[in-house]
PDB file of C-alpha atoms in Angstrom:
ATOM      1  CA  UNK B   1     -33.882   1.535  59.885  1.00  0.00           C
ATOM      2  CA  UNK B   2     -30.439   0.363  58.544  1.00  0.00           C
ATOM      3  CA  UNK B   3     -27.342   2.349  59.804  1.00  0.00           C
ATOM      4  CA  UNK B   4     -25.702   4.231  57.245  1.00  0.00           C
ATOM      5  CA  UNK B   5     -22.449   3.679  58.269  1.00  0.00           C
ATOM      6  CA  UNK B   6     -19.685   4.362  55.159  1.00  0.00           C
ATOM      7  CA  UNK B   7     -16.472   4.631  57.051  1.00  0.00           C
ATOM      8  CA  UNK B   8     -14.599   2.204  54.360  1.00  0.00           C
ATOM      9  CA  UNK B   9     -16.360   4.613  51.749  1.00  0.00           C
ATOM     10  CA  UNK B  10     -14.900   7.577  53.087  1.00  0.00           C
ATOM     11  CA  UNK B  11     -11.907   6.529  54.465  1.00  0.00           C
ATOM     12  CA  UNK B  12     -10.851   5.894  50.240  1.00  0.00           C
ATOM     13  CA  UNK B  13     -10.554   9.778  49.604  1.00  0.00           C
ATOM     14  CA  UNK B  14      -8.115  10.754  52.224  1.00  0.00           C
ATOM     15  CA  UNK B  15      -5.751   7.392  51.357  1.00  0.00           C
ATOM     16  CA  UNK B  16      -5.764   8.068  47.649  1.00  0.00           C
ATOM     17  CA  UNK B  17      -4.741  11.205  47.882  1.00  0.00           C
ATOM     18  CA  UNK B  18      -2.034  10.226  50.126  1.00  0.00           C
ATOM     19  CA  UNK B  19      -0.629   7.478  47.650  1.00  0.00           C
ATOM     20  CA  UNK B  20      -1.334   9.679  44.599  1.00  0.00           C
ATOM     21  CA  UNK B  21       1.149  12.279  46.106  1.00  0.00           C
ATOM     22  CA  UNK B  22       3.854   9.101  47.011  1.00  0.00           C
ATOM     23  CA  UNK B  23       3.348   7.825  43.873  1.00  0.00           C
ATOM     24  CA  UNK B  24       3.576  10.888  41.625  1.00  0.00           C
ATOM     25  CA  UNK B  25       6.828  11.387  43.794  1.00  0.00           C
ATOM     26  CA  UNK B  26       8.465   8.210  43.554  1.00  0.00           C
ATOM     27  CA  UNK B  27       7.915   8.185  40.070  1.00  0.00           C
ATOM     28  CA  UNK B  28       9.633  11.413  39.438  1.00  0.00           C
ATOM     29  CA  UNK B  29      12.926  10.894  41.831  1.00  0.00           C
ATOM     30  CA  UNK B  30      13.229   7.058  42.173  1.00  0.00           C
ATOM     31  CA  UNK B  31      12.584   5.466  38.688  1.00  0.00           C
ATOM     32  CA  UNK B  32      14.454   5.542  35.521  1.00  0.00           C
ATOM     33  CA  UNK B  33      12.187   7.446  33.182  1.00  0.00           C
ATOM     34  CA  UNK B  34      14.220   5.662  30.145  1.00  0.00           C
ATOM     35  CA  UNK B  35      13.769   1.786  31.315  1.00  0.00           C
ATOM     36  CA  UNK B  36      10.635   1.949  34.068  1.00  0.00           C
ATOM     37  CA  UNK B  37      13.643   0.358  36.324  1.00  0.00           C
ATOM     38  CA  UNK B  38      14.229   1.985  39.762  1.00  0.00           C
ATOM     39  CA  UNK B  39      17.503   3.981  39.762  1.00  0.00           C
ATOM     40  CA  UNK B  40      20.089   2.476  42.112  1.00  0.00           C
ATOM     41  CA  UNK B  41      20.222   5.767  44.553  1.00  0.00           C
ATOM     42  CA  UNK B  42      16.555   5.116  44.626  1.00  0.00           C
ATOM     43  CA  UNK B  43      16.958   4.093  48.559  1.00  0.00           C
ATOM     44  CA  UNK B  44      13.648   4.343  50.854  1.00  0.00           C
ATOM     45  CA  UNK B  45      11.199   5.388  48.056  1.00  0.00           C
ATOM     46  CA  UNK B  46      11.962   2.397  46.126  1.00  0.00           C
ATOM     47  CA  UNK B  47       9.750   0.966  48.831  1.00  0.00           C
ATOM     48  CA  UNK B  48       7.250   4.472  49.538  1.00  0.00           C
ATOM     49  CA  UNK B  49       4.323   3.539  47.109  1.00  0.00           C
ATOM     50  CA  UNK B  50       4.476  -0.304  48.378  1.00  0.00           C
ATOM     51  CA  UNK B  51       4.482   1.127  52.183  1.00  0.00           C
ATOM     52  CA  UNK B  52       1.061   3.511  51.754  1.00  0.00           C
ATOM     53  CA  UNK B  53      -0.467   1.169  49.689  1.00  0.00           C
ATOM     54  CA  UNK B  54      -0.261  -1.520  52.451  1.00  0.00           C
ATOM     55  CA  UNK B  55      -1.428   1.119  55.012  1.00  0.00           C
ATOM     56  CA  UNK B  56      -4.197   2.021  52.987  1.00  0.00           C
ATOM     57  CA  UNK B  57      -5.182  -1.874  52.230  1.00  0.00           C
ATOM     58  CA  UNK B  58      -5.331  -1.883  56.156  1.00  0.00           C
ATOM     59  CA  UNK B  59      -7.638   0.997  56.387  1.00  0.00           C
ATOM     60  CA  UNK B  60      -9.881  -0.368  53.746  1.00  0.00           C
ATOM     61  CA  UNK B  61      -9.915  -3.956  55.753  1.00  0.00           C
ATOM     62  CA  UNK B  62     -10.371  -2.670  59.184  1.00  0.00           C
ATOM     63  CA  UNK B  63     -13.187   0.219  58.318  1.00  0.00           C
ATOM     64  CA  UNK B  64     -15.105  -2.433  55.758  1.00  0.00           C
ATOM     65  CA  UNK B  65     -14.917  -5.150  59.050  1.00  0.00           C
ATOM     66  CA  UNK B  66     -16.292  -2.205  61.178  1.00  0.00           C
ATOM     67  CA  UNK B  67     -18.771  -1.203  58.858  1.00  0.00           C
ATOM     68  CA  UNK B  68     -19.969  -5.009  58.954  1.00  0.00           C
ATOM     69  CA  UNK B  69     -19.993  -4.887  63.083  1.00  0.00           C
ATOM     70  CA  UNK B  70     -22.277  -1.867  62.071  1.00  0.00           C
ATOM     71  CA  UNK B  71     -24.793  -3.797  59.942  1.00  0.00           C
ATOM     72  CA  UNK B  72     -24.238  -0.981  57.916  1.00  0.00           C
ATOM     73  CA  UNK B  73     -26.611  -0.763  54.422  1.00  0.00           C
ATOM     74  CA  UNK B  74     -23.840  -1.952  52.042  1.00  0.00           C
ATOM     75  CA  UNK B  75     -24.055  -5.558  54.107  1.00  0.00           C
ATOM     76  CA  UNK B  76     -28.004  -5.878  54.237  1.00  0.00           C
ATOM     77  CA  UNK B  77     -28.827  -4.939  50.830  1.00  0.00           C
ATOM     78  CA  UNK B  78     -30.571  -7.488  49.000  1.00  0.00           C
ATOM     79  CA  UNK B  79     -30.130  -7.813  44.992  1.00  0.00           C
ATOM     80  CA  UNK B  80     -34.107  -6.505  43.817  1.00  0.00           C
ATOM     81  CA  UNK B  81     -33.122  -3.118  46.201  1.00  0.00           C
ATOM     82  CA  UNK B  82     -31.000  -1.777  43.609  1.00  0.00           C
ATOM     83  CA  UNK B  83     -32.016   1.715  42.363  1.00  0.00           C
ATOM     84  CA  UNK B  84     -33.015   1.278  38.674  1.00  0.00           C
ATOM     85  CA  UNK B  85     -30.917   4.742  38.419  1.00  0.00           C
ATOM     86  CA  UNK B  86     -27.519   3.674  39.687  1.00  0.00           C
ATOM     87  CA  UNK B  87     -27.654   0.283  37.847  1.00  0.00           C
ATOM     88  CA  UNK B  88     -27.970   2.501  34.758  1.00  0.00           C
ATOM     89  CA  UNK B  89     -25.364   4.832  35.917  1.00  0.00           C
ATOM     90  CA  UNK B  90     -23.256   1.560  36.205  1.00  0.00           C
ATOM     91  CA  UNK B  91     -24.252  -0.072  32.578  1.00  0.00           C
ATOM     92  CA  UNK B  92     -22.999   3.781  30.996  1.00  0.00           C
ATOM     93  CA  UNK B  93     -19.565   2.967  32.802  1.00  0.00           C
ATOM     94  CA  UNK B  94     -19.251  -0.238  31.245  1.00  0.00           C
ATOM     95  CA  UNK B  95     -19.807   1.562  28.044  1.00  0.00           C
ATOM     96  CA  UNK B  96     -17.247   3.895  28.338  1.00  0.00           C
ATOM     97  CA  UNK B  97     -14.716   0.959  29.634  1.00  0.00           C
ATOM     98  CA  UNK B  98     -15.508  -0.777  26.629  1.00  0.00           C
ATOM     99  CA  UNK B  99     -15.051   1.998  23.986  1.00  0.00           C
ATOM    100  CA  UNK B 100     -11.984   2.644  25.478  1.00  0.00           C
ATOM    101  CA  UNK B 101     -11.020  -1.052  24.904  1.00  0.00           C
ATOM    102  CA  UNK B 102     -12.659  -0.880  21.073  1.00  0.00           C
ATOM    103  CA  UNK B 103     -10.504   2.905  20.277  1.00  0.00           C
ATOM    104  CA  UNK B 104      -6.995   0.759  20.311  1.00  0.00           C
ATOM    105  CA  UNK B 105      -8.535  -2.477  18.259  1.00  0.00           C
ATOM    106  CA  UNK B 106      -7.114  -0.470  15.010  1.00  0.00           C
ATOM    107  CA  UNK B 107      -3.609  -0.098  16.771  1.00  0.00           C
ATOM    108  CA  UNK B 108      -3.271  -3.691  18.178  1.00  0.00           C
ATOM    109  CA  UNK B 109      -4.276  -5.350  14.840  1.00  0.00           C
ATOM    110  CA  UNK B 110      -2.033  -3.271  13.027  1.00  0.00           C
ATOM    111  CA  UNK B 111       0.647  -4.527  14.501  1.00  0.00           C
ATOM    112  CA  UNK B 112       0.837  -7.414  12.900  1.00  0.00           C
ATOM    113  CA  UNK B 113       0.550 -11.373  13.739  1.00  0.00           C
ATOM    114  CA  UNK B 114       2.591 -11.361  16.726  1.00  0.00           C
ATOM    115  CA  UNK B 115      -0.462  -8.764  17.878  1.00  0.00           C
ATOM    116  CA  UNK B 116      -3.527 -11.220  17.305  1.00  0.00           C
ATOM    117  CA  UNK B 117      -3.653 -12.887  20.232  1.00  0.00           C
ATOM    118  CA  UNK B 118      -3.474  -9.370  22.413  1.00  0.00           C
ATOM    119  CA  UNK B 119      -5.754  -8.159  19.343  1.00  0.00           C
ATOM    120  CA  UNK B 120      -8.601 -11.290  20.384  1.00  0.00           C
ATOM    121  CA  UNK B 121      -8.347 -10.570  23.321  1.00  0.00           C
ATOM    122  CA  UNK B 122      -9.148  -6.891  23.737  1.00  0.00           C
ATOM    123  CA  UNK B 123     -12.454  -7.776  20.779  1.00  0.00           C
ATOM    124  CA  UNK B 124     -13.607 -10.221  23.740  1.00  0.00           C
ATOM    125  CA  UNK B 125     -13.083  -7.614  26.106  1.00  0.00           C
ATOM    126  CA  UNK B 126     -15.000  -4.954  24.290  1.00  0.00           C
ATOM    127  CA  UNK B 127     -18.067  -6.863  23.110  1.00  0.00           C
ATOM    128  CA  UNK B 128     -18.231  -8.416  26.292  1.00  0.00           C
ATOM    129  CA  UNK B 129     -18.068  -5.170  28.630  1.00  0.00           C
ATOM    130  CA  UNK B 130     -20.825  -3.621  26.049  1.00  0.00           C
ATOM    131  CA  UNK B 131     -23.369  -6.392  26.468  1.00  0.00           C
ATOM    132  CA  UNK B 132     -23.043  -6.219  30.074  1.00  0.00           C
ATOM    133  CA  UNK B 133     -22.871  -2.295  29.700  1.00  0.00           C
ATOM    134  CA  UNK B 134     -26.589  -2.732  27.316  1.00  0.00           C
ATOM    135  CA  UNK B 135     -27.896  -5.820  29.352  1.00  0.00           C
ATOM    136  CA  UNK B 136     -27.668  -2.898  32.409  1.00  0.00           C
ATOM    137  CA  UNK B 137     -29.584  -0.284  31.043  1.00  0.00           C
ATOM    138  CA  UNK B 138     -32.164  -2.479  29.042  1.00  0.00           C
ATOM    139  CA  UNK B 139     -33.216  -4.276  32.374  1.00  0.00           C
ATOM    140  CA  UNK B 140     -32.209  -2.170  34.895  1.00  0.00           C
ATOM    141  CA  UNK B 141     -31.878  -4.832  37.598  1.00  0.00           C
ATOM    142  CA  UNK B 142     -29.477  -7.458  38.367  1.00  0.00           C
ATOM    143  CA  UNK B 143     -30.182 -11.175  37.194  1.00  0.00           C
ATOM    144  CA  UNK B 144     -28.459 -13.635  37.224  1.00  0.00           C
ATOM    145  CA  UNK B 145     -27.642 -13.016  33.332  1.00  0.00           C
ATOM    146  CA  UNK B 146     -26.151 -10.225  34.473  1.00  0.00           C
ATOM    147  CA  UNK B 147     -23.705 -11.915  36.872  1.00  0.00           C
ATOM    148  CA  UNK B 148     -23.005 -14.383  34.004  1.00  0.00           C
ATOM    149  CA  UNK B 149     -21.492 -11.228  31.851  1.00  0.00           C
ATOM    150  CA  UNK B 150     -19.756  -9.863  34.922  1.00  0.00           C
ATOM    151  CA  UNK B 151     -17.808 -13.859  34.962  1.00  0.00           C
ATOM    152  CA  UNK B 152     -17.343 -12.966  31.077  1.00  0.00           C
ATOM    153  CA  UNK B 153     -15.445  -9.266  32.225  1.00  0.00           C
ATOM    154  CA  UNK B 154     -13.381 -11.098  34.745  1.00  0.00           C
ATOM    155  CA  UNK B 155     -12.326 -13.620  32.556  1.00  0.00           C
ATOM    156  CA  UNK B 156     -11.289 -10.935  29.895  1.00  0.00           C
ATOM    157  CA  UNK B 157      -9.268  -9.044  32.858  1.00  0.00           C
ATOM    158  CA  UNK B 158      -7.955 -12.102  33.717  1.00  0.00           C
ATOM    159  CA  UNK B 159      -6.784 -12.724  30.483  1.00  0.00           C
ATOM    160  CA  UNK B 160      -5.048  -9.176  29.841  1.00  0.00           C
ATOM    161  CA  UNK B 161      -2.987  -9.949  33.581  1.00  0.00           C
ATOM    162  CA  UNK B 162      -1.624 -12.609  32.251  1.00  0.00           C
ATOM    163  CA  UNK B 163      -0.421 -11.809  28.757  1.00  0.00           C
ATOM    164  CA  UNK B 164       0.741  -8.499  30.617  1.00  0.00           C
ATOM    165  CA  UNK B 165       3.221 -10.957  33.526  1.00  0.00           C
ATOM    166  CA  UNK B 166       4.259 -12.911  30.296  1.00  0.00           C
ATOM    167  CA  UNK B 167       5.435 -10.248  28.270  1.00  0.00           C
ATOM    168  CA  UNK B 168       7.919  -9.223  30.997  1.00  0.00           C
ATOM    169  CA  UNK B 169      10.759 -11.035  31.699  1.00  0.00           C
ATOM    170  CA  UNK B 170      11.718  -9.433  35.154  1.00  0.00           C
ATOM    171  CA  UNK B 171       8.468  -8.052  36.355  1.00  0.00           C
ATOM    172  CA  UNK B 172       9.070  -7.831  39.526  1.00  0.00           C
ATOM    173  CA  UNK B 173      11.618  -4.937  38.553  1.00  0.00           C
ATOM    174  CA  UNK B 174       9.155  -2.603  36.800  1.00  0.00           C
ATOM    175  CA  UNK B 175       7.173  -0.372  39.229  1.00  0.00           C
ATOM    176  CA  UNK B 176       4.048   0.531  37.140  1.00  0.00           C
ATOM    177  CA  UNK B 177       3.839  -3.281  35.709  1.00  0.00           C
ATOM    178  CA  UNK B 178       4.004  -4.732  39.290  1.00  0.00           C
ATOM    179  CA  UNK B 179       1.015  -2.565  40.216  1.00  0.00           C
ATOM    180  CA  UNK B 180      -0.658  -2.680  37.132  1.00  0.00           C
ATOM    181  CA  UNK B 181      -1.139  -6.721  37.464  1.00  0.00           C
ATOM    182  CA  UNK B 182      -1.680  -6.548  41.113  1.00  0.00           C
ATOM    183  CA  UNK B 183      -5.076  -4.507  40.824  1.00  0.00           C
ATOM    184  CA  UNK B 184      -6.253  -6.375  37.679  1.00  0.00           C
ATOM    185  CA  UNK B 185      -5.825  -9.559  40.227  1.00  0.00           C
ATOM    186  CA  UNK B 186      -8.119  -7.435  42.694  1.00  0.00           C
ATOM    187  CA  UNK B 187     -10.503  -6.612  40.098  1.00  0.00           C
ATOM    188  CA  UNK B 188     -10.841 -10.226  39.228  1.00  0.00           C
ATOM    189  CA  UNK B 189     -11.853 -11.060  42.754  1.00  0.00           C
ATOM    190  CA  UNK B 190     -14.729  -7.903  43.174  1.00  0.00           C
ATOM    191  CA  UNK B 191     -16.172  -9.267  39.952  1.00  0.00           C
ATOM    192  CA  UNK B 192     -16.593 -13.029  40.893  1.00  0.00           C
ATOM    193  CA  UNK B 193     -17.454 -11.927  44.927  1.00  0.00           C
ATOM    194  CA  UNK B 194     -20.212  -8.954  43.315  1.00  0.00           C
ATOM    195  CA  UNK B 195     -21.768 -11.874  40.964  1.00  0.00           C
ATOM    196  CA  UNK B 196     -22.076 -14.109  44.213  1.00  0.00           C
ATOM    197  CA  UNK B 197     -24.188 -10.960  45.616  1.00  0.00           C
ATOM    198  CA  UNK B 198     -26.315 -10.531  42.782  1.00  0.00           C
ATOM    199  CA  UNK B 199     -26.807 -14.226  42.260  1.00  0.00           C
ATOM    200  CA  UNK B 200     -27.737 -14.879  46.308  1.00  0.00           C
ATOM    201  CA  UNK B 201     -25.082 -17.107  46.991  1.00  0.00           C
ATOM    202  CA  UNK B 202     -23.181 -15.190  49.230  1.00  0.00           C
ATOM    203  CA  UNK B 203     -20.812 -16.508  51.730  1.00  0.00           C
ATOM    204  CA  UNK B 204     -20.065 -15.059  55.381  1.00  0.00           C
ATOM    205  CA  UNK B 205     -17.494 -12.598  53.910  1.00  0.00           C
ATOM    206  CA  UNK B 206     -18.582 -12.354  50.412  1.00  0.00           C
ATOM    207  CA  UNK B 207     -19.568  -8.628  50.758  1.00  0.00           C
ATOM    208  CA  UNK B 208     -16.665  -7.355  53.026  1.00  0.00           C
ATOM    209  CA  UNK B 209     -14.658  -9.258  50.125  1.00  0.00           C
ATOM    210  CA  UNK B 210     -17.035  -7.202  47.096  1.00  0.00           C
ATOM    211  CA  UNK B 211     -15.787  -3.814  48.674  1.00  0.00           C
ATOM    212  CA  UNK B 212     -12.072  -4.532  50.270  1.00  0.00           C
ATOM    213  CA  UNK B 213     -11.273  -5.622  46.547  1.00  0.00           C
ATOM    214  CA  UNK B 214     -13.269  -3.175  45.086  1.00  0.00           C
ATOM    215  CA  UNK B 215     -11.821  -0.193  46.606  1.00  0.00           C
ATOM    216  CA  UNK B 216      -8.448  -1.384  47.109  1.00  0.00           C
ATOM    217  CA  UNK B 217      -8.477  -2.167  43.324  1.00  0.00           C
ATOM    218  CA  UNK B 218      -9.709   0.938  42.357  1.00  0.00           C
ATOM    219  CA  UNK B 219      -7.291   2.575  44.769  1.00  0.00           C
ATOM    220  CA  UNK B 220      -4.243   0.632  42.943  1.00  0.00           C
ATOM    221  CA  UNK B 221      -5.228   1.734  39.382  1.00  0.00           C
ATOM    222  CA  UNK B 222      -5.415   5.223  40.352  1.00  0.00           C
ATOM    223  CA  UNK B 223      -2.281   5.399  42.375  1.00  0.00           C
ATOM    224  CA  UNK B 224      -0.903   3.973  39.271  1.00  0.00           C
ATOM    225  CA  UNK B 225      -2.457   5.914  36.050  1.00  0.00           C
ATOM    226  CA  UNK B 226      -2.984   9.091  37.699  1.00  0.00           C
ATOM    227  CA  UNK B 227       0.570   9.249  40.036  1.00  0.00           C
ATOM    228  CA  UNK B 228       3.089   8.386  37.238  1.00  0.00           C
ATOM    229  CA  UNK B 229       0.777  11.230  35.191  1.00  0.00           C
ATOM    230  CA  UNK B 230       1.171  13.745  37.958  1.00  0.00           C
ATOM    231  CA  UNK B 231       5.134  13.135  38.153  1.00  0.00           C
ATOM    232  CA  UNK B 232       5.515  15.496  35.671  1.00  0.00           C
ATOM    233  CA  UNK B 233       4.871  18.661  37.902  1.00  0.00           C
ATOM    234  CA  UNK B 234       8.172  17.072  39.104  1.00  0.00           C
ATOM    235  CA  UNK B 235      10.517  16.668  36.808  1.00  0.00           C
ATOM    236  CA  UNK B 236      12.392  18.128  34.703  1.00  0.00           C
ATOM    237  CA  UNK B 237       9.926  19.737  31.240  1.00  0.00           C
ATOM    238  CA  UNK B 238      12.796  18.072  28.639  1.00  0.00           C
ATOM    239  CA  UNK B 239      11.823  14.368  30.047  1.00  0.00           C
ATOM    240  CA  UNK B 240       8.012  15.176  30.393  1.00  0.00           C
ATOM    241  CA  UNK B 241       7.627  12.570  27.096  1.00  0.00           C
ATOM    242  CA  UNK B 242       8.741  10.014  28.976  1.00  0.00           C
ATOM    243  CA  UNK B 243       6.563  10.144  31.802  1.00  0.00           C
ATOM    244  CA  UNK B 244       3.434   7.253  31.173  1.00  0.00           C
ATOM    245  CA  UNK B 245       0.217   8.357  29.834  1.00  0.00           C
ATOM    246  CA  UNK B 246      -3.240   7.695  32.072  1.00  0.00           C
ATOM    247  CA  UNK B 247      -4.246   4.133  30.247  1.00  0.00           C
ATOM    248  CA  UNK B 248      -7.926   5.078  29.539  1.00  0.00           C
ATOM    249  CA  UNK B 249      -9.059   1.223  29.993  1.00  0.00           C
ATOM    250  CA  UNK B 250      -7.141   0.879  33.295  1.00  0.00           C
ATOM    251  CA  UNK B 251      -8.929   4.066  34.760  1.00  0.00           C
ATOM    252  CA  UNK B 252     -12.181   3.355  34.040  1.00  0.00           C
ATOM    253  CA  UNK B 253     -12.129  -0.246  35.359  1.00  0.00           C
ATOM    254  CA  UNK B 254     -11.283   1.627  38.477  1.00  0.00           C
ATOM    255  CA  UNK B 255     -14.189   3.716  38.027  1.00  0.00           C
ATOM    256  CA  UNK B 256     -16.380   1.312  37.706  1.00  0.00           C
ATOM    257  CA  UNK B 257     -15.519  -0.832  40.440  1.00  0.00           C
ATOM    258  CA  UNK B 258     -15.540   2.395  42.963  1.00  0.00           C
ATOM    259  CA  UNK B 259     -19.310   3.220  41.841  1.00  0.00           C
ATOM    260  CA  UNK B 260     -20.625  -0.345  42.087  1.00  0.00           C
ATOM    261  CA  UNK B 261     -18.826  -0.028  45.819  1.00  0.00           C
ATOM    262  CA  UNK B 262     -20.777   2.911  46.393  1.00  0.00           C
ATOM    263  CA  UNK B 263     -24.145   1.615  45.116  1.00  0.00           C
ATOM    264  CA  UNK B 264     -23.872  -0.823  47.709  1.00  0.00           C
ATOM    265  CA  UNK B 265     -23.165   1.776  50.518  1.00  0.00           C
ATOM    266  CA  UNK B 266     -25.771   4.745  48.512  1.00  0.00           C
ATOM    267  CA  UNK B 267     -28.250   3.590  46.545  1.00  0.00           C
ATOM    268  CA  UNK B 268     -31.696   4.406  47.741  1.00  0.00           C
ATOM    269  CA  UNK B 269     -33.526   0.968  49.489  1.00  0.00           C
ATOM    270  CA  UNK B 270     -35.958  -0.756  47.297  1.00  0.00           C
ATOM    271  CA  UNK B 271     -38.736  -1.795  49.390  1.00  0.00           C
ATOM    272  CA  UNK B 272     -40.986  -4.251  47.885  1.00  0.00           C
ATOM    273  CA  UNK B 273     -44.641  -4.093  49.734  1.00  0.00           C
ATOM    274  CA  UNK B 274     -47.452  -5.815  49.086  1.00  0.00           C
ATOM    275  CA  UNK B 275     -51.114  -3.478  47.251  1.00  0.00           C
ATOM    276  CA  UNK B 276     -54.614  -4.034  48.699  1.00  0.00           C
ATOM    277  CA  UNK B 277     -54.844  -5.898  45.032  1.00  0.00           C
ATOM    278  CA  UNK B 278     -52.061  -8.478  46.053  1.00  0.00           C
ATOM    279  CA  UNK B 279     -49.584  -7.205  43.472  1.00  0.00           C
ATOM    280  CA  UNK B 280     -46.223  -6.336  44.433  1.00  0.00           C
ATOM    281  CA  UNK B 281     -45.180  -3.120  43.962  1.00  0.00           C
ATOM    282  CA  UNK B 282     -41.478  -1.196  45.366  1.00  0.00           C
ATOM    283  CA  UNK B 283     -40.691   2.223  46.841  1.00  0.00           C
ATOM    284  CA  UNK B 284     -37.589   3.832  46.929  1.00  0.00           C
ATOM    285  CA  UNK B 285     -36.690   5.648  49.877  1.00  0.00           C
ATOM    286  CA  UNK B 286     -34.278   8.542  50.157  1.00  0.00           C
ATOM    287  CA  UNK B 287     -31.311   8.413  52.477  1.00  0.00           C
ATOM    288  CA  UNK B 288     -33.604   9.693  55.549  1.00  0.00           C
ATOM    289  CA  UNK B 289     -34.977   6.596  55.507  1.00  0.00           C
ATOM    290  CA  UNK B 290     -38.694   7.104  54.726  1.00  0.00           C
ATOM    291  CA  UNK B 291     -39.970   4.297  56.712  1.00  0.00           C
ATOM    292  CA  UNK B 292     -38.327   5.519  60.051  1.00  0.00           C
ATOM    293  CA  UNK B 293     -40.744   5.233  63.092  1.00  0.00           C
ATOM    294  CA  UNK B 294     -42.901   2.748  61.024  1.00  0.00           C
ATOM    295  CA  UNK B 295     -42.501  -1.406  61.825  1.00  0.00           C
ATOM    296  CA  UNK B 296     -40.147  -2.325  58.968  1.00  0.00           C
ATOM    297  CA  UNK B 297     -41.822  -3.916  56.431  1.00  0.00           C
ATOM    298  CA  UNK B 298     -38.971  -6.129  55.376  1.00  0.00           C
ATOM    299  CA  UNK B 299     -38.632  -7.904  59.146  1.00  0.00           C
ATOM    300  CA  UNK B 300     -42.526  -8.047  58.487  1.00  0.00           C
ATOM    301  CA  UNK B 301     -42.430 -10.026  55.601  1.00  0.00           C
ATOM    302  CA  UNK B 302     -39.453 -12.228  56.886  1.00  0.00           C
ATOM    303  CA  UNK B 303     -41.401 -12.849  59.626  1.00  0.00           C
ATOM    304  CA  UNK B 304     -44.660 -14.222  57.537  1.00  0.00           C
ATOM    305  CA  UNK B 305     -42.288 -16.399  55.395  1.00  0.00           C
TER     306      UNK B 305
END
């Protein structure tokens, strides 16, 4: 029976909520609504979101090495014990991020010639996050096609960091830009280390590096989209048009990211078995672990090979 241990997993609720409020309230006191720019009275919370955010990281890190020590499910899971359910759960998600990509093609290309490169760049991102999003919920299964479109979403995210770090000429003065870059960075990494898993060319720490980047990511874009939003249940209602909008794209990267964390922590084991005909045939067990008293058949079948 594998332990079900999820302490990373559940530790994420508790610390986004806790940089979500810092945020929402660093946003609304310390920065210049007008410029993005911190005010100068802007004293210890120039510093608040940066300070949770590397408490939180620690969390993540610590739990996710603990839940390792625990052999927990997320860290044993092999790539054909994927729930056909989740993966399509995942390939709808990759839909949604890329229609929210595809809704602002009008806006970017209608900004003229200085816009086509930005304009390229989020076409690549949404026909490339839609085949992967299709390729999901066609096969339902991971391949190593698959992994090959997940390399074709990083490079797009990739891309969009950088022309976002070029386009500002002091970025390490703008809060939400700093932030903003930061977890496309992360979401870079979960994408190449969650290929490695599906691919079987994991290294020692290729899956504690799938969910520290994953949920750490996802716990960046939140902090960021959703805590500037919030600010405005704390300022004043006349500047309320200056706070930043949720970014639609940015949000559901996050989203993404957090559910392919928690197939690897939730989805029901796969367990392929072998019929009286010779064919190979899978169950799915619940989380009660159907197999639980019985010899497991997968340190059977090690054991044979």
């Amino acid at each position: 029976m594998k332990n079900k241990s999820k302490l990373a997993l559940f530790a994420f609720i508790p610390v986004t909520i806790l940089c979500f409020f810092v945020r929402a309230v660093q946003y609304a006191y310390a920065v210049d609504l007008q410029t993005g720019f911190f005010k100068d009275d802007a004293g210890f919370l120039r510093y608040s979101t940066l300070l949770v955010l590397a408490l939180g990281f620690v969390i993540i890190v610590s739990l996710t090495i603990l839940d390792k020590i625990k052999n927990s499910k997320a860290f044993v899971r092999k790539t054909d014990q994927f729930s056909p359910t989740y993966i399509k759960v995942f390939g709808f998600l990759l839909l949604i991020s890329a229609a929210t990509i595809g809704i602002k093609l009008p806006e970017a290309i209608s900004g003229g010639r200085k816009m086509y490169p930005l304009f390229a760049a989020m076409l690549f991102g949404t026909i490339i996050l839609a085949a992967t999003g299709i390729y999901a919920l066609a096969k339902k299964r991971f391949d190593r096609y698959f992994a090959l479109l997940l390399s074709g979403v990083a490079i797009y995210v990739a891309l969009r960091a950088g022309m976002l770090f070029l386009s500002l000429m002091v970025v390490s003065s703008v809060s939400q830009y700093v932030l903003e870059i930061l977890s496309r960075v992360s979401i870079v990494y979960f994408l190449f280390s969650f290929g490695r898993i599906i691919l079987n060319a994991e290294r020692k720490f290729t899956r504690a590096l799938t969910v520290i980047s994953g949920l750490f990511s996802s716990l960046l874009i939140f902090t960021t989209e959703l805590g500037a939003f919030a600010a405005i249940f704390f300022t004043d209602l006349s500047q309320a048009d200056l706070i930043a909008s949720p970014n639609a794209e940015n949000l559901f990267m996050g989203v993404f990211e957090l559910f392919a964390v928690i197939m690897l922590y939730c989805s029901p084991l796969l367990k392929i078995v072998e019929t009286t005909s010779g064919v190979k045939a899978t169950i799915q067990n619940t989380e009660d672990d159907l197999t639980e008293g019985l010899p497991d058949i997968d340190d059977k079948i090690d054991n044979e090979v």
